[in-house]
Coordinates of C-alpha atoms in Angstrom, one line a residue:
Chain A
M613 CA 44.2 28.7 -12.8
K614 CA 43.2 29.2 -9.2
I615 CA 39.6 30.0 -10.1
S616 CA 39.2 27.0 -12.3
K617 CA 40.7 24.8 -9.7
M618 CA 38.3 26.1 -7.1
F619 CA 35.5 25.6 -9.6
K620 CA 36.6 22.0 -10.1
I621 CA 36.5 21.3 -6.3
Q622 CA 33.2 22.9 -6.0
E623 CA 31.9 20.9 -9.0
R624 CA 33.2 17.7 -7.6
K625 CA 31.5 18.4 -4.3
I626 CA 28.2 19.1 -5.9
Y627 CA 28.2 16.1 -8.2
G628 CA 29.4 13.9 -5.4
F629 CA 26.5 14.9 -3.3
V630 CA 24.1 14.6 -6.3
G631 CA 25.5 11.1 -7.0
Y632 CA 24.6 10.0 -3.5
G633 CA 21.2 11.6 -3.9
L634 CA 20.6 9.6 -7.1
V635 CA 21.7 6.3 -5.8
A636 CA 20.0 6.7 -2.4
P637 CA 16.6 5.3 -3.5
Y638 CA 18.4 2.2 -4.8
I639 CA 20.4 1.7 -1.6
I640 CA 17.4 2.2 0.7
Y641 CA 15.2 -0.1 -1.4
T642 CA 17.9 -2.7 -1.6
I643 CA 18.3 -2.7 2.1
I644 CA 14.6 -3.2 2.7
F645 CA 13.7 -5.6 0.0
W646 CA 17.0 -7.5 -0.6
V647 CA 19.5 -7.4 2.3
Y648 CA 17.0 -7.5 5.1
P649 CA 15.0 -10.5 3.6
F650 CA 18.3 -12.2 2.7
I651 CA 19.5 -12.1 6.3
W652 CA 16.1 -12.9 7.7
G653 CA 15.9 -15.9 5.4
L654 CA 19.3 -17.1 6.8
I655 CA 18.2 -16.7 10.4
I656 CA 14.8 -18.4 10.2
S657 CA 16.5 -21.4 8.3
F658 CA 17.9 -22.2 11.7
K659 CA 14.6 -22.0 13.4
K660 CA 11.5 -24.2 13.8
W661 CA 8.7 -21.9 13.0
N662 CA 5.2 -22.2 11.6
I663 CA 4.3 -18.8 10.4
I664 CA 1.2 -18.5 12.6
S665 CA 2.7 -19.0 16.1
P666 CA 4.9 -16.4 17.7
E667 CA 7.3 -19.1 18.9
K668 CA 10.5 -19.4 17.0
E669 CA 12.7 -22.1 18.4
F670 CA 16.4 -22.2 17.5
I671 CA 17.2 -25.7 16.3
G672 CA 20.7 -25.3 14.8
I673 CA 21.2 -27.1 11.5
S674 CA 18.3 -29.6 12.1
N675 CA 16.3 -28.1 9.2
F676 CA 19.2 -28.6 6.8
L677 CA 19.6 -32.2 8.0
K678 CA 15.9 -32.7 7.5
V679 CA 16.2 -31.4 3.9
I680 CA 18.8 -33.9 2.9
H681 CA 16.8 -36.7 4.5
D682 CA 13.6 -35.6 2.9
P683 CA 12.7 -38.1 0.2
L684 CA 10.8 -35.4 -1.7
F685 CA 14.0 -33.4 -1.9
W686 CA 15.7 -36.2 -3.7
I687 CA 12.7 -37.0 -5.9
S688 CA 12.6 -33.3 -6.9
F689 CA 16.3 -33.3 -7.5
K690 CA 16.0 -36.4 -9.7
N691 CA 13.1 -34.9 -11.6
I692 CA 15.0 -31.7 -12.3
L693 CA 18.1 -33.6 -13.5
F694 CA 15.8 -35.6 -15.8
F695 CA 14.3 -32.4 -17.0
M696 CA 17.8 -31.0 -17.7
I697 CA 18.9 -34.1 -19.5
V698 CA 16.0 -33.8 -21.9
Y699 CA 15.8 -30.0 -22.1
V700 CA 19.4 -28.9 -22.5
P701 CA 20.5 -31.0 -25.5
I702 CA 17.2 -30.6 -27.4
V703 CA 17.0 -26.9 -26.9
I704 CA 20.7 -26.3 -27.7
I705 CA 20.6 -28.4 -30.9
C706 CA 17.4 -27.0 -32.1
S707 CA 18.2 -23.3 -31.4
L708 CA 21.7 -23.7 -32.9
G709 CA 20.1 -25.2 -35.9
V710 CA 17.7 -22.4 -36.3
A711 CA 20.5 -19.8 -35.8
L712 CA 22.6 -21.5 -38.5
L713 CA 19.7 -21.5 -40.9
L714 CA 18.9 -17.9 -40.1
R715 CA 22.5 -16.9 -40.8
R716 CA 22.3 -18.2 -44.3
I717 CA 19.4 -16.0 -45.4
K718 CA 19.1 -12.3 -45.9
F719 CA 15.6 -11.9 -47.4
L720 CA 13.0 -12.3 -44.6
Q721 CA 15.6 -12.9 -41.9
A722 CA 13.9 -10.4 -39.6
F723 CA 10.5 -12.0 -40.3
F724 CA 11.7 -15.5 -39.3
A725 CA 13.7 -14.2 -36.3
S726 CA 10.6 -12.5 -34.8
G727 CA 8.4 -15.5 -35.8
Y728 CA 10.6 -17.8 -33.8
L729 CA 10.8 -15.4 -31.0
M730 CA 7.0 -15.2 -30.7
S731 CA 6.8 -18.2 -28.4
Y732 CA 9.1 -16.5 -25.9
V733 CA 6.5 -13.9 -25.0
S734 CA 3.8 -16.4 -24.1
A735 CA 2.8 -16.3 -20.4
G736 CA 3.6 -19.3 -18.3
V737 CA 0.0 -19.9 -17.3
A738 CA -1.3 -19.4 -20.9
Y739 CA 1.0 -21.8 -22.7
S740 CA 0.7 -24.4 -19.9
I741 CA -3.0 -24.4 -20.5
V742 CA -2.6 -24.7 -24.2
F743 CA -0.2 -27.6 -24.1
S744 CA -2.0 -29.4 -21.4
L745 CA -5.0 -29.5 -23.6
L746 CA -3.1 -30.2 -26.8
F747 CA -1.2 -33.1 -25.2
S748 CA -4.0 -34.4 -23.1
G749 CA -5.2 -38.0 -23.4
D750 CA -7.9 -37.2 -26.0
G751 CA -6.3 -34.0 -27.2
L752 CA -5.5 -33.0 -30.7
I753 CA -2.0 -34.5 -30.8
N754 CA -3.1 -37.9 -29.6
N755 CA -6.1 -37.8 -31.9
W756 CA -3.8 -37.3 -34.8
L757 CA -1.3 -39.9 -33.5
S758 CA -4.1 -42.4 -33.2
N759 CA -4.4 -42.4 -37.0
F760 CA -1.1 -44.3 -36.8
G761 CA -2.3 -46.6 -34.1
I762 CA -0.4 -45.0 -31.2
T763 CA -1.3 -42.6 -28.4
I764 CA 1.3 -41.1 -26.0
P765 CA 0.3 -40.4 -22.3
W766 CA 2.3 -37.2 -22.3
F767 CA 1.5 -35.8 -18.9
S768 CA -0.2 -38.9 -17.4
S769 CA 2.7 -41.3 -17.4
P770 CA 5.1 -40.9 -14.5
K771 CA 7.9 -42.1 -16.9
I772 CA 7.6 -39.3 -19.4
A773 CA 5.6 -36.4 -17.8
M774 CA 8.7 -34.4 -16.9
A775 CA 10.1 -35.0 -20.4
S776 CA 6.9 -33.6 -21.9
I777 CA 7.2 -30.5 -19.7
A778 CA 10.8 -30.2 -20.9
I779 CA 9.6 -30.3 -24.5
I780 CA 7.0 -27.5 -24.0
V781 CA 9.7 -25.4 -22.3
V782 CA 11.9 -26.0 -25.4
W783 CA 9.0 -24.5 -27.5
K784 CA 9.0 -21.4 -25.3
Y785 CA 12.8 -20.7 -25.3
L786 CA 13.9 -22.0 -28.7
G787 CA 13.6 -18.7 -30.5
Y788 CA 15.2 -16.8 -27.6
Y789 CA 18.3 -19.0 -27.5
S790 CA 18.4 -19.0 -31.3
L791 CA 18.8 -15.2 -31.3
I792 CA 21.7 -15.4 -28.8
F793 CA 23.4 -18.0 -31.0
L794 CA 22.7 -15.8 -34.1
A795 CA 24.3 -12.8 -32.5
G796 CA 27.3 -15.0 -31.6
L797 CA 27.5 -16.3 -35.2
Q798 CA 27.4 -12.8 -36.6
S799 CA 30.3 -11.8 -34.5
I800 CA 32.5 -14.4 -36.1
P801 CA 34.6 -12.7 -38.8
S802 CA 33.7 -14.2 -42.2
S803 CA 37.4 -13.9 -43.2
L804 CA 38.0 -17.0 -41.0
Y805 CA 35.6 -19.1 -43.1
E806 CA 37.1 -17.7 -46.3
S807 CA 40.7 -18.7 -45.4
A808 CA 39.4 -22.1 -44.2
E809 CA 37.7 -22.5 -47.6
I810 CA 41.0 -21.7 -49.3
D811 CA 42.7 -24.3 -47.2
G812 CA 40.1 -26.8 -48.4
A813 CA 38.4 -27.4 -45.1
S814 CA 35.0 -29.0 -45.4
N815 CA 31.8 -27.4 -44.0
W816 CA 31.9 -30.1 -41.2
T817 CA 35.5 -29.2 -40.3
Q818 CA 34.7 -25.5 -40.4
F819 CA 31.7 -26.0 -38.1
W820 CA 33.7 -27.9 -35.5
R821 CA 36.9 -25.9 -35.8
I822 CA 35.6 -22.4 -36.2
T823 CA 31.9 -22.1 -35.4
V824 CA 31.7 -24.2 -32.2
P825 CA 34.8 -22.8 -30.4
L826 CA 34.0 -19.2 -31.3
L827 CA 30.4 -19.6 -30.1
N828 CA 31.7 -20.4 -26.6
P829 CA 30.3 -17.3 -24.9
A830 CA 26.8 -18.0 -26.4
F831 CA 27.0 -21.7 -25.3
T832 CA 28.1 -20.6 -21.8
I833 CA 25.3 -18.1 -21.3
I834 CA 22.7 -20.4 -22.7
L835 CA 23.8 -23.3 -20.5
I836 CA 23.7 -21.1 -17.5
F837 CA 20.2 -19.8 -18.4
A838 CA 19.0 -23.3 -19.0
V839 CA 20.3 -24.6 -15.7
M840 CA 18.9 -21.7 -13.7
L841 CA 15.6 -22.2 -15.4
S842 CA 15.6 -25.9 -14.6
F843 CA 16.2 -25.3 -10.9
N844 CA 13.5 -22.6 -10.7
I845 CA 10.8 -24.3 -12.7
F846 CA 7.4 -24.0 -11.1
T847 CA 4.5 -22.6 -13.2
E848 CA 4.5 -25.4 -15.8
P849 CA 4.4 -28.4 -13.4
Y850 CA 2.1 -26.5 -11.0
M851 CA -0.4 -25.8 -13.8
I852 CA -0.2 -29.0 -15.8
T853 CA 0.5 -31.9 -13.5
G854 CA 0.4 -30.4 -10.0
G855 CA 3.6 -32.4 -9.3
G856 CA 2.0 -35.8 -10.2
P857 CA 1.6 -38.4 -11.5
L858 CA 3.3 -40.2 -8.6
D859 CA 5.5 -37.1 -7.7
S860 CA 7.2 -37.5 -11.1
T861 CA 7.0 -33.7 -11.8
Q862 CA 7.7 -32.4 -8.3
T863 CA 10.3 -29.7 -8.3
F864 CA 12.4 -27.8 -5.8
V865 CA 10.3 -24.6 -6.0
M866 CA 7.1 -26.6 -5.7
Q867 CA 8.4 -28.2 -2.5
I868 CA 9.4 -24.8 -1.1
Y869 CA 6.0 -23.4 -2.0
H870 CA 4.2 -26.4 -0.5
Q871 CA 6.3 -26.5 2.7
T872 CA 6.0 -22.8 3.4
F873 CA 2.5 -21.8 2.2
T874 CA 0.5 -25.0 2.6
A875 CA 2.3 -26.7 5.5
L876 CA 3.4 -23.4 7.0
H877 CA 6.9 -24.6 7.9
A878 CA 8.6 -21.3 7.1
G879 CA 11.9 -22.3 8.7
Y880 CA 12.1 -25.5 6.9
G881 CA 11.1 -23.9 3.6
S882 CA 14.0 -21.3 4.1
S883 CA 16.6 -24.0 4.6
F884 CA 15.2 -25.9 1.6
A885 CA 15.6 -22.7 -0.5
I886 CA 19.2 -22.2 0.7
V887 CA 20.1 -25.7 -0.2
V888 CA 18.6 -25.3 -3.6
A889 CA 20.5 -22.0 -4.1
I890 CA 23.8 -23.7 -3.2
I891 CA 23.1 -26.5 -5.6
S892 CA 22.3 -24.2 -8.4
F893 CA 25.4 -22.0 -7.7
T894 CA 27.5 -25.2 -7.8
F895 CA 26.1 -26.1 -11.2
V896 CA 26.6 -22.6 -12.6
F897 CA 30.2 -22.5 -11.2
A898 CA 30.9 -25.9 -12.7
I899 CA 29.7 -24.7 -16.1
R900 CA 31.9 -21.7 -15.9
K901 CA 34.9 -23.8 -15.0
T902 CA 34.4 -26.5 -17.6
V903 CA 32.7 -24.8 -20.6
E904 CA 33.8 -21.2 -20.5
R905 CA 36.9 -20.4 -22.5
E906 CA 38.7 -17.2 -23.4
I907 CA 38.3 -16.7 -27.1
S908 CA 40.2 -14.5 -29.5
Y909 CA 39.7 -14.2 -33.2
Chain B
M1465 CA 29.6 -22.1 -62.8
I1466 CA 25.9 -22.7 -63.6
N1467 CA 26.0 -25.8 -61.6
K1468 CA 27.4 -24.0 -58.6
K1469 CA 24.7 -21.3 -58.8
Q1470 CA 22.0 -24.0 -59.1
S1471 CA 23.2 -25.8 -56.0
E1472 CA 23.4 -22.6 -54.1
L1473 CA 19.9 -21.8 -55.1
S1474 CA 18.6 -25.2 -54.1
S1475 CA 20.4 -25.1 -50.7
L1476 CA 18.8 -21.6 -50.1
F1477 CA 15.5 -23.1 -51.0
I1478 CA 16.0 -25.9 -48.5
T1479 CA 17.0 -23.4 -45.9
Y1480 CA 13.7 -21.5 -46.3
A1481 CA 11.8 -24.8 -46.4
F1482 CA 13.3 -25.8 -43.0
L1483 CA 12.7 -22.4 -41.5
G1484 CA 9.1 -22.3 -42.7
F1485 CA 8.4 -25.8 -41.5
G1486 CA 9.8 -25.0 -38.1
L1487 CA 7.9 -21.8 -37.9
I1488 CA 4.6 -23.7 -38.3
F1489 CA 5.4 -25.6 -35.1
M1490 CA 6.3 -22.4 -33.3
V1491 CA 3.1 -20.6 -34.3
F1492 CA 0.7 -23.6 -34.2
P1493 CA -0.1 -23.5 -30.4
Y1494 CA -1.1 -19.8 -30.7
V1495 CA -3.3 -20.5 -33.7
W1496 CA -4.9 -23.5 -32.0
M1497 CA -5.4 -21.5 -28.8
L1498 CA -7.2 -18.7 -30.6
L1499 CA -9.4 -21.0 -32.6
A1500 CA -10.2 -23.2 -29.6
S1501 CA -11.4 -20.2 -27.7
F1502 CA -14.1 -19.7 -30.3
K1503 CA -15.1 -23.3 -30.8
I1504 CA -18.0 -25.2 -29.4
P1505 CA -16.9 -27.7 -26.8
A1506 CA -17.5 -30.7 -29.0
E1507 CA -15.0 -29.5 -31.6
I1508 CA -12.2 -28.3 -29.3
Y1509 CA -10.4 -31.7 -29.2
N1510 CA -11.5 -33.2 -32.5
R1511 CA -11.3 -30.5 -35.1
F1512 CA -8.6 -28.1 -35.9
L1513 CA -10.9 -25.7 -37.9
P1514 CA -14.2 -25.1 -36.3
T1515 CA -17.5 -25.4 -38.2
Q1516 CA -19.2 -22.8 -36.0
F1517 CA -18.0 -19.9 -34.0
T1518 CA -19.1 -19.1 -30.5
L1519 CA -18.4 -16.3 -28.1
E1520 CA -19.8 -18.4 -25.2
H1521 CA -16.5 -18.9 -23.5
Y1522 CA -15.6 -15.2 -23.4
R1523 CA -19.1 -14.5 -22.2
T1524 CA -18.8 -16.9 -19.3
L1525 CA -15.4 -15.6 -18.4
F1526 CA -16.7 -12.0 -18.3
T1527 CA -20.1 -12.5 -16.7
L1528 CA -20.0 -15.4 -14.4
G1529 CA -19.1 -14.2 -11.0
T1530 CA -18.7 -17.4 -9.1
T1531 CA -17.2 -15.8 -6.0
G1532 CA -19.9 -13.4 -5.0
S1533 CA -18.5 -10.5 -6.8
T1534 CA -19.8 -9.6 -10.3
N1535 CA -16.9 -10.6 -12.4
P1536 CA -13.4 -11.1 -11.1
F1537 CA -11.9 -11.6 -14.6
V1538 CA -12.6 -8.0 -15.8
R1539 CA -11.2 -6.8 -12.6
S1540 CA -8.1 -9.0 -12.9
I1541 CA -7.1 -7.5 -16.2
F1542 CA -7.3 -4.1 -14.6
N1543 CA -5.2 -5.4 -11.6
S1544 CA -2.6 -6.9 -14.0
L1545 CA -2.4 -3.5 -15.8
V1546 CA -2.0 -1.5 -12.6
V1547 CA 0.6 -3.7 -11.0
S1548 CA 2.6 -4.2 -14.2
S1549 CA 2.5 -0.5 -15.2
I1550 CA 3.6 0.8 -11.7
A1551 CA 6.5 -1.6 -11.7
T1552 CA 7.5 -0.7 -15.2
I1553 CA 7.6 3.0 -14.6
S1554 CA 9.5 2.5 -11.4
V1555 CA 12.1 0.2 -12.9
V1556 CA 12.7 2.6 -15.7
F1557 CA 12.8 5.7 -13.5
F1558 CA 15.1 4.3 -10.8
G1559 CA 17.1 2.3 -13.3
A1560 CA 17.8 5.5 -15.2
I1561 CA 18.8 7.8 -12.3
T1562 CA 20.9 5.1 -10.6
G1563 CA 22.5 4.1 -13.9
Y1564 CA 23.3 7.8 -14.6
A1565 CA 25.0 8.3 -11.3
L1566 CA 27.0 5.1 -11.7
A1567 CA 28.0 5.9 -15.3
R1568 CA 28.6 9.6 -15.2
L1569 CA 29.1 11.0 -11.7
K1570 CA 32.0 10.6 -9.4
F1571 CA 31.5 9.7 -5.8
P1572 CA 33.3 7.5 -3.2
G1573 CA 31.9 4.0 -3.1
K1574 CA 30.8 3.9 -6.7
T1575 CA 32.9 0.9 -7.7
L1576 CA 31.6 -1.0 -4.7
L1577 CA 28.0 -0.2 -5.7
N1578 CA 28.7 -1.3 -9.3
N1579 CA 30.1 -4.6 -8.1
F1580 CA 27.2 -5.1 -5.7
I1581 CA 24.7 -4.8 -8.5
L1582 CA 26.5 -7.5 -10.5
F1583 CA 26.6 -9.6 -7.4
Q1584 CA 22.9 -9.2 -6.8
M1585 CA 22.1 -10.6 -10.2
L1586 CA 23.6 -13.9 -9.2
F1587 CA 21.1 -14.7 -6.5
P1588 CA 18.2 -16.9 -7.5
I1589 CA 14.7 -15.5 -6.6
V1590 CA 13.8 -18.6 -4.6
L1591 CA 16.1 -17.4 -1.8
F1592 CA 13.9 -14.3 -1.3
L1593 CA 10.4 -15.8 -1.6
I1594 CA 9.8 -16.7 2.0
P1595 CA 11.4 -13.7 3.8
R1596 CA 9.8 -11.3 1.4
F1597 CA 6.5 -12.9 2.1
L1598 CA 7.1 -12.5 5.8
L1599 CA 8.1 -8.8 5.2
M1600 CA 4.7 -8.4 3.4
L1601 CA 3.0 -9.9 6.4
E1602 CA 4.8 -7.6 8.7
L1603 CA 3.9 -4.5 6.6
G1604 CA 0.3 -5.7 6.2
W1605 CA 0.7 -5.8 2.4
I1606 CA -0.8 -9.2 1.8
N1607 CA -3.7 -8.7 -0.7
T1608 CA -2.6 -5.3 -1.8
Y1609 CA -1.2 -3.9 -5.0
Q1610 CA 1.9 -2.7 -3.2
G1611 CA 2.4 -6.2 -2.0
M1612 CA 2.5 -7.4 -5.5
F1613 CA 4.7 -4.9 -7.1
S1614 CA 7.0 -3.8 -4.3
P1615 CA 9.7 -6.5 -4.7
F1616 CA 10.0 -5.6 -8.4
M1617 CA 10.3 -1.9 -8.2
I1618 CA 14.1 -1.6 -8.8
S1619 CA 15.9 -4.0 -10.9
A1620 CA 19.7 -4.6 -10.8
W1621 CA 19.5 -5.8 -14.4
A1622 CA 17.9 -2.5 -15.6
I1623 CA 20.5 -0.4 -13.7
F1624 CA 23.2 -2.5 -15.3
L1625 CA 21.9 -1.9 -18.8
F1626 CA 21.4 1.8 -18.3
T1627 CA 24.8 2.2 -16.8
Q1628 CA 26.4 0.4 -19.8
F1629 CA 24.5 2.5 -22.3
F1630 CA 24.9 5.8 -20.5
K1631 CA 28.6 5.4 -20.7
T1632 CA 28.5 5.8 -24.5
I1633 CA 26.8 9.2 -24.5
P1634 CA 29.1 12.1 -25.2
Q1635 CA 30.1 14.2 -22.2
E1636 CA 29.7 17.5 -24.2
L1637 CA 25.9 17.0 -24.3
I1638 CA 25.8 16.7 -20.5
D1639 CA 28.1 19.7 -20.0
A1640 CA 26.0 21.8 -22.3
A1641 CA 22.8 20.9 -20.5
R1642 CA 24.5 21.8 -17.2
L1643 CA 25.6 25.1 -18.5
D1644 CA 22.1 25.8 -19.5
G1645 CA 21.2 25.3 -15.8
C1646 CA 19.7 21.8 -16.1
S1647 CA 19.6 19.9 -12.8
E1648 CA 21.0 16.4 -12.8
L1649 CA 17.5 14.9 -12.8
R1650 CA 16.7 17.0 -15.9
V1651 CA 19.9 15.8 -17.6
V1652 CA 18.8 12.2 -17.0
F1653 CA 15.3 12.7 -18.4
K1654 CA 15.9 15.4 -21.1
I1655 CA 19.3 14.2 -22.4
M1656 CA 20.1 10.6 -21.4
L1657 CA 16.8 8.8 -21.8
P1658 CA 15.8 10.4 -25.1
L1659 CA 19.2 9.4 -26.5
S1660 CA 18.8 5.8 -25.2
K1661 CA 15.4 5.0 -26.6
S1662 CA 16.1 1.4 -27.5
V1663 CA 17.5 0.5 -24.0
T1664 CA 14.6 2.3 -22.4
I1665 CA 12.1 0.4 -24.5
I1666 CA 13.9 -2.9 -23.8
V1667 CA 13.9 -2.4 -20.1
A1668 CA 10.2 -1.2 -20.1
I1669 CA 8.9 -4.1 -22.3
F1670 CA 10.8 -6.8 -20.5
T1671 CA 9.7 -5.5 -17.1
F1672 CA 6.1 -5.2 -18.2
M1673 CA 6.1 -8.6 -19.7
G1674 CA 7.7 -10.2 -16.6
M1675 CA 5.2 -8.6 -14.4
W1676 CA 2.2 -9.5 -16.6
D1677 CA 3.5 -13.2 -16.7
E1678 CA 4.5 -13.4 -13.0
F1679 CA 2.7 -16.2 -11.3
L1680 CA 4.4 -17.5 -8.2
W1681 CA 4.8 -14.2 -6.3
Y1682 CA 1.2 -13.2 -7.0
L1683 CA 0.1 -16.7 -6.0
I1684 CA 1.8 -16.2 -2.6
V1685 CA 0.6 -12.6 -1.8
T1686 CA -2.9 -12.6 -3.1
K1687 CA -5.8 -14.5 -1.5
D1688 CA -8.7 -12.3 -2.6
Y1689 CA -10.1 -13.1 -6.1
N1690 CA -10.9 -9.5 -6.6
L1691 CA -7.3 -8.4 -6.3
M1692 CA -5.7 -11.2 -8.2
P1693 CA -3.9 -10.4 -11.5
L1694 CA -5.1 -12.3 -14.5
S1695 CA -2.3 -14.8 -14.5
V1696 CA -3.1 -16.1 -11.0
L1697 CA -6.9 -15.9 -11.3
L1698 CA -6.8 -17.9 -14.6
G1699 CA -4.3 -20.3 -13.1
L1700 CA -6.5 -21.0 -10.1
F1701 CA -9.7 -21.3 -12.0
T1702 CA -8.1 -23.6 -14.6
R1703 CA -7.0 -25.9 -11.8
G1704 CA -10.4 -25.5 -10.0
E1705 CA -13.8 -24.5 -11.3
Y1706 CA -13.0 -24.4 -15.0
S1707 CA -10.9 -27.6 -15.0
S1708 CA -13.3 -29.4 -17.4
Y1709 CA -14.0 -26.4 -19.6
P1710 CA -11.3 -26.2 -22.1
G1711 CA -13.1 -23.5 -24.1
I1712 CA -13.1 -21.1 -21.1
Q1713 CA -9.5 -22.0 -20.3
T1714 CA -8.3 -21.2 -23.9
A1715 CA -10.3 -18.0 -23.9
G1716 CA -8.6 -17.0 -20.7
A1717 CA -5.2 -18.0 -22.1
T1718 CA -5.9 -15.8 -25.1
L1719 CA -6.7 -12.8 -22.9
L1720 CA -3.5 -13.4 -21.1
T1721 CA -1.4 -13.7 -24.3
V1722 CA -2.8 -11.2 -26.7
P1723 CA -1.7 -7.9 -24.9
I1724 CA 1.9 -9.1 -24.8
L1725 CA 1.7 -10.4 -28.4
I1726 CA 0.5 -6.9 -29.5
L1727 CA 3.4 -5.3 -27.7
F1728 CA 5.7 -7.8 -29.3
F1729 CA 4.5 -7.1 -32.8
F1730 CA 4.9 -3.3 -32.3
F1731 CA 8.4 -3.6 -30.9
R1732 CA 9.6 -6.8 -32.6
K1733 CA 12.7 -5.1 -34.0
I1734 CA 13.8 -3.8 -30.7
F1735 CA 12.9 -7.1 -29.1
T1736 CA 15.2 -9.1 -31.4
E1737 CA 17.9 -6.4 -31.2
G1738 CA 17.6 -6.3 -27.4
I1739 CA 18.2 -10.0 -27.0
A1740 CA 21.1 -10.0 -29.4
M1741 CA 22.6 -7.0 -27.6
T1742 CA 22.2 -8.1 -24.1
G1743 CA 21.7 -11.8 -23.9
L1744 CA 21.3 -11.1 -20.3
K1745 CA 17.7 -11.3 -19.3
G1746 CA 16.9 -14.9 -18.3

């Protein structure tokens, strides 16, 4: 008894020590590359500083005031909202549709699932190149459309450029979201549908009364992914439109990039990033509050 | 009865038809990209199927050194491989040991750490871009490999996945290994990792893919064409010198896409399972 107790104590000591040893790299790394930059970012957001000069003047919240008076901030915000309005409904309807179709089949299900997922692994730069060529003024799509007497200025019209970008992002993420929906669908017990069938519920009623409510976790996570993606979008507009035409595809991250690395206003860029983070937090929080539900089968 | 079977069959047929039709749209850009990279310029926009094949675009990409050096594109593939591999090995290694400590060892402060890792995942990357760039300036790591991979060496997401999975491995296996005199590090790499193949592969593939695709961070920390990873070099050349050469652009896009597609085809089952299982990586 005594011996085993002693052994226990010794064991706990050893493993406690080893535990710290094993998490130490993570802690040290996180302090250097996460905590320290985080605090530094906060500090310089209150300073006027162009990276090159050693002078860092404390200017209080002026940077933040400048952000909310920056017309390009509001233009970017509007563009991102427009992106979301196009992107979110289309991607959710399409990926839920694909997931519902995939659930119905057994034969070749894995084949179709990985086929739809293929687009997800495309690199941002690569698929931006491909779509900017496919959708260009004299590109393949417009060539084909011109047979019907129409051409669409996908990326060259300020009215629809951001919507076109949203559509190509749908292409990339459709398969990915479908699989999240499919996993959600497969976790719904089939007994629910069977008893609904016995009660004479139509497919339509079953969809709205069983499928949609029980898919809530999938809806929530996909909405959060989609909103985060919208706020962070950079590569596609940078590659395809460069923010144009007429600033119609400027985004927050493009502004932060431009302010910091072209104009060298590091302090202003930092405040901009903080404002953007706060806005995206607010959106995610709002989704959690309004969409997320506790579900039980 | 027969009628019901018939209608079931036809609805199944419609399901496959829809899925097949949709799949064409999903695969079409890849096929077009691949074909375009072998087309003569005159046919890129106008014809889907080429009448003649050319390797001209790849040749230009590989031989034309426009920046004084011989060919930055060959070098950039190497750079991408180095940076992505180092980050992947590091994320798996530190993810596994940290995850093991958090899942199986007892030490004061463990819950706090666990919560902090979840908390970390909430923060958008844009908050860190500028201060991390300043840190790289301070360390003198602009235009270096370590400048490119150092912010991605330990991932909260990977630690979280490993922690979750390691909790499910039976304690007897760990105890047996300890009795045999295994150190805790050996327990992680001889017992835990081999029993968590799918999680390990998911973490490795997603990390590698993320690093291979990364654009913004590399754009910020690399100025020298010879050190740029493929994604950035291709991005800059597409916007610059090659902006009116769609053939070269698609050849570059193909080079950037194919390695990841090959990985994807090899591990497609684990890929689809991984997404269904976690639904966590955004």
